C-alpha cells in the first residue's frame, strides 16, 4: 500500500473512532428477540406448497414448514386415484404419481381450493425417510383477500 493509501486509511480509522457508540439494548445488555406477530411469508398473498405422494396418503408442506394431511391416494400404477380433504375433490385414472400430483397442483392453481388448505389437519405420524426424496411437486397459489 502506498503512503497516500496508508494516510487515507489512518484518517478514516480516526473518523470512525470519533463516531458515537451504539446505545446499549434495553434490559441490561442482553439482546432478546421479540417474536414477530406476522411472518413475511404469511403476510404475502402468495402461498407456496410442496405436495407429496406417499403410499395411501397425500401430504402437503406449507410455507411455515408444517406437514399437513391433504388427502388419500389409492390404487397402484397405472391406475391411481385420489381424494382431497379440501372440498372432497377427487381424481382417478392416473398412470403415475407424478401425473396425479400434477393434477392436484393444477386444481390448486386454478383456485378450486384455496382457504380450505389453511385449515387442513396436521400430519401426526412419523415421517420416516426424508419426504423430499420421494415423489413431490411444488405449487403456488394466490389467496383472494
Tab-separated table of C-alpha atoms in Angstrom:
chain	number	residue	atom	x	y	z
A	1	UNK	CA	0.000	0.000	0.000
A	2	UNK	CA	1.329	3.437	-0.854
A	3	UNK	CA	1.948	6.229	1.651
A	4	UNK	CA	-1.155	8.081	0.430
A	5	UNK	CA	-3.304	4.951	0.884
A	6	UNK	CA	-1.994	4.455	4.443
A	7	UNK	CA	-2.688	8.113	5.273
A	8	UNK	CA	-6.263	7.831	3.998
A	9	UNK	CA	-6.766	4.619	5.960
A	10	UNK	CA	-5.487	6.230	9.195
A	11	UNK	CA	-7.707	9.272	8.649
A	12	UNK	CA	-10.783	7.066	8.023
A	13	UNK	CA	-9.993	4.977	11.121
A	14	UNK	CA	-9.680	8.132	13.244
A	15	UNK	CA	-13.056	9.364	11.943
A	16	UNK	CA	-14.739	6.046	12.766
A	17	UNK	CA	-13.356	6.116	16.319
A	18	UNK	CA	-14.922	9.542	16.864
A	19	UNK	CA	-18.427	8.292	15.981
A	20	UNK	CA	-20.694	7.732	18.994
A	21	UNK	CA	-21.121	4.118	20.010
A	22	UNK	CA	-24.476	2.371	19.671
A	23	UNK	CA	-26.730	2.678	22.716
A	24	UNK	CA	-26.931	-0.486	24.827
A	25	UNK	CA	-30.081	-2.539	24.283
A	26	UNK	CA	-32.757	-2.081	26.946
A	27	UNK	CA	-32.851	-4.735	29.633
A	28	UNK	CA	-29.280	-4.826	30.872
A	29	UNK	CA	-27.317	-5.589	27.736
A	30	UNK	CA	-28.888	-8.923	26.809
A	31	UNK	CA	-30.341	-8.978	23.351
A	32	UNK	CA	-33.755	-10.530	23.360
A	33	UNK	CA	-35.610	-11.237	20.154
A	34	UNK	CA	-39.241	-10.304	20.166
A	35	UNK	CA	-41.447	-12.798	18.336
A	36	UNK	CA	-42.877	-11.261	15.227
A	37	UNK	CA	-46.630	-11.247	15.086
A	38	UNK	CA	-46.769	-11.727	11.327
A	39	UNK	CA	-44.122	-13.584	9.391
A	40	UNK	CA	-43.285	-12.083	5.983
A	41	UNK	CA	-44.230	-15.295	4.163
A	42	UNK	CA	-47.576	-15.390	5.924
A	43	UNK	CA	-48.364	-11.747	5.153
A	44	UNK	CA	-47.765	-12.302	1.437
A	45	UNK	CA	-50.831	-13.117	-0.667
A	46	UNK	CA	-48.849	-15.932	-2.347
A	47	UNK	CA	-48.665	-19.374	-0.794
A	48	UNK	CA	-46.037	-21.911	-1.813
A	49	UNK	CA	-46.789	-25.549	-1.068
A	50	UNK	CA	-44.979	-28.815	-1.676
A	51	UNK	CA	-47.252	-31.794	-2.218
A	52	UNK	CA	-46.061	-35.341	-1.517
A	53	UNK	CA	-47.443	-38.694	-2.667
A	54	UNK	CA	-46.848	-41.424	-0.107
A	55	UNK	CA	-48.390	-44.899	-0.176
A	56	UNK	CA	-52.005	-44.301	0.803
A	57	UNK	CA	-51.510	-40.625	1.698
A	58	UNK	CA	-51.195	-37.191	0.170
A	59	UNK	CA	-49.269	-34.746	2.338
A	60	UNK	CA	-48.523	-31.059	1.959
A	61	UNK	CA	-45.794	-28.849	3.438
A	62	UNK	CA	-46.933	-25.257	3.913
A	63	UNK	CA	-44.811	-22.099	3.853
A	64	UNK	CA	-44.099	-22.438	7.591
A	65	UNK	CA	-42.777	-25.990	7.192
A	66	UNK	CA	-45.751	-27.751	8.768
A	67	UNK	CA	-46.760	-31.087	7.257
A	68	UNK	CA	-50.499	-31.247	6.623
A	69	UNK	CA	-52.756	-34.183	5.768
A	70	UNK	CA	-54.018	-33.271	2.281
A	71	UNK	CA	-55.896	-36.433	1.336
A	72	UNK	CA	-55.690	-40.094	0.407
A	73	UNK	CA	-54.254	-41.875	-2.600
A	74	UNK	CA	-55.456	-45.350	-3.603
A	75	UNK	CA	-54.628	-47.932	-6.211
A	76	UNK	CA	-51.372	-48.708	-7.905
A	77	UNK	CA	-49.686	-47.537	-11.072
A	78	UNK	CA	-51.105	-47.341	-13.780
A	79	UNK	CA	-54.495	-46.782	-12.090
A	80	UNK	CA	-54.135	-44.300	-9.215
A	81	UNK	CA	-56.964	-42.315	-7.644
A	82	UNK	CA	-57.072	-39.591	-5.003
A	83	UNK	CA	-59.480	-37.764	-2.746
A	84	UNK	CA	-58.584	-34.438	-1.139
A	85	UNK	CA	-59.952	-33.448	2.265
A	86	UNK	CA	-60.382	-29.900	0.927
A	87	UNK	CA	-63.815	-29.792	-0.780
A	88	UNK	CA	-63.708	-33.568	-1.240
A	89	UNK	CA	-62.093	-33.162	-4.685
A	90	UNK	CA	-61.382	-36.432	-6.456
A	91	UNK	CA	-59.393	-37.660	-9.418
A	92	UNK	CA	-58.852	-41.084	-10.970
A	93	UNK	CA	-57.070	-42.948	-13.726
A	94	UNK	CA	-53.519	-41.634	-13.289
A	95	UNK	CA	-50.676	-43.766	-14.648
A	96	UNK	CA	-48.019	-42.336	-12.294
A	97	UNK	CA	-47.759	-40.484	-9.015
A	98	UNK	CA	-46.247	-37.545	-10.872
A	99	UNK	CA	-49.330	-37.226	-13.093
A	100	UNK	CA	-51.554	-37.451	-10.010
A	101	UNK	CA	-49.616	-34.692	-8.247
A	102	UNK	CA	-49.647	-32.532	-11.384
A	103	UNK	CA	-53.446	-32.800	-11.488
A	104	UNK	CA	-53.721	-31.746	-7.845
A	105	UNK	CA	-51.324	-28.820	-8.442
A	106	UNK	CA	-53.352	-27.724	-11.479
A	107	UNK	CA	-56.565	-27.742	-9.425
A	108	UNK	CA	-54.958	-25.736	-6.609
A	109	UNK	CA	-53.521	-23.184	-9.051
A	110	UNK	CA	-56.919	-22.917	-10.775
A	111	UNK	CA	-58.452	-21.900	-7.447
A	112	UNK	CA	-60.669	-24.949	-6.921
A	113	UNK	CA	-59.397	-24.937	-3.336
A	114	UNK	CA	-57.890	-22.006	-1.524
A	115	UNK	CA	-58.652	-21.133	2.073
A	116	UNK	CA	-59.550	-24.778	2.746
A	117	UNK	CA	-55.833	-25.549	2.538
A	118	UNK	CA	-55.221	-23.275	5.515
A	119	UNK	CA	-57.445	-25.407	7.745
A	120	UNK	CA	-56.121	-28.887	6.933
A	121	UNK	CA	-55.184	-31.087	9.908
A	122	UNK	CA	-51.506	-31.537	10.714
A	123	UNK	CA	-49.903	-34.892	9.948
A	124	UNK	CA	-49.396	-36.571	13.299
A	125	UNK	CA	-47.470	-39.684	12.291
A	126	UNK	CA	-43.690	-40.149	11.950
A	127	UNK	CA	-42.286	-39.137	8.586
A	128	UNK	CA	-39.843	-41.991	8.118
A	129	UNK	CA	-37.447	-41.173	5.290
A	130	UNK	CA	-36.965	-37.616	4.125
A	131	UNK	CA	-40.106	-36.536	2.282
A	132	UNK	CA	-38.212	-34.641	-0.399
A	133	UNK	CA	-36.559	-37.845	-1.615
A	134	UNK	CA	-39.907	-39.240	-2.769
A	135	UNK	CA	-42.407	-38.112	-5.370
A	136	UNK	CA	-43.374	-34.474	-4.857
A	137	UNK	CA	-44.303	-31.296	-6.702
A	138	UNK	CA	-44.389	-27.600	-5.842
A	139	UNK	CA	-47.407	-25.409	-6.323
A	140	UNK	CA	-48.031	-21.706	-5.740
A	141	UNK	CA	-51.383	-20.080	-5.134
A	142	UNK	CA	-52.503	-16.505	-4.647
A	143	UNK	CA	-55.061	-16.033	-1.878
A	144	UNK	CA	-58.001	-13.749	-2.513
A	145	UNK	CA	-58.104	-11.086	0.171
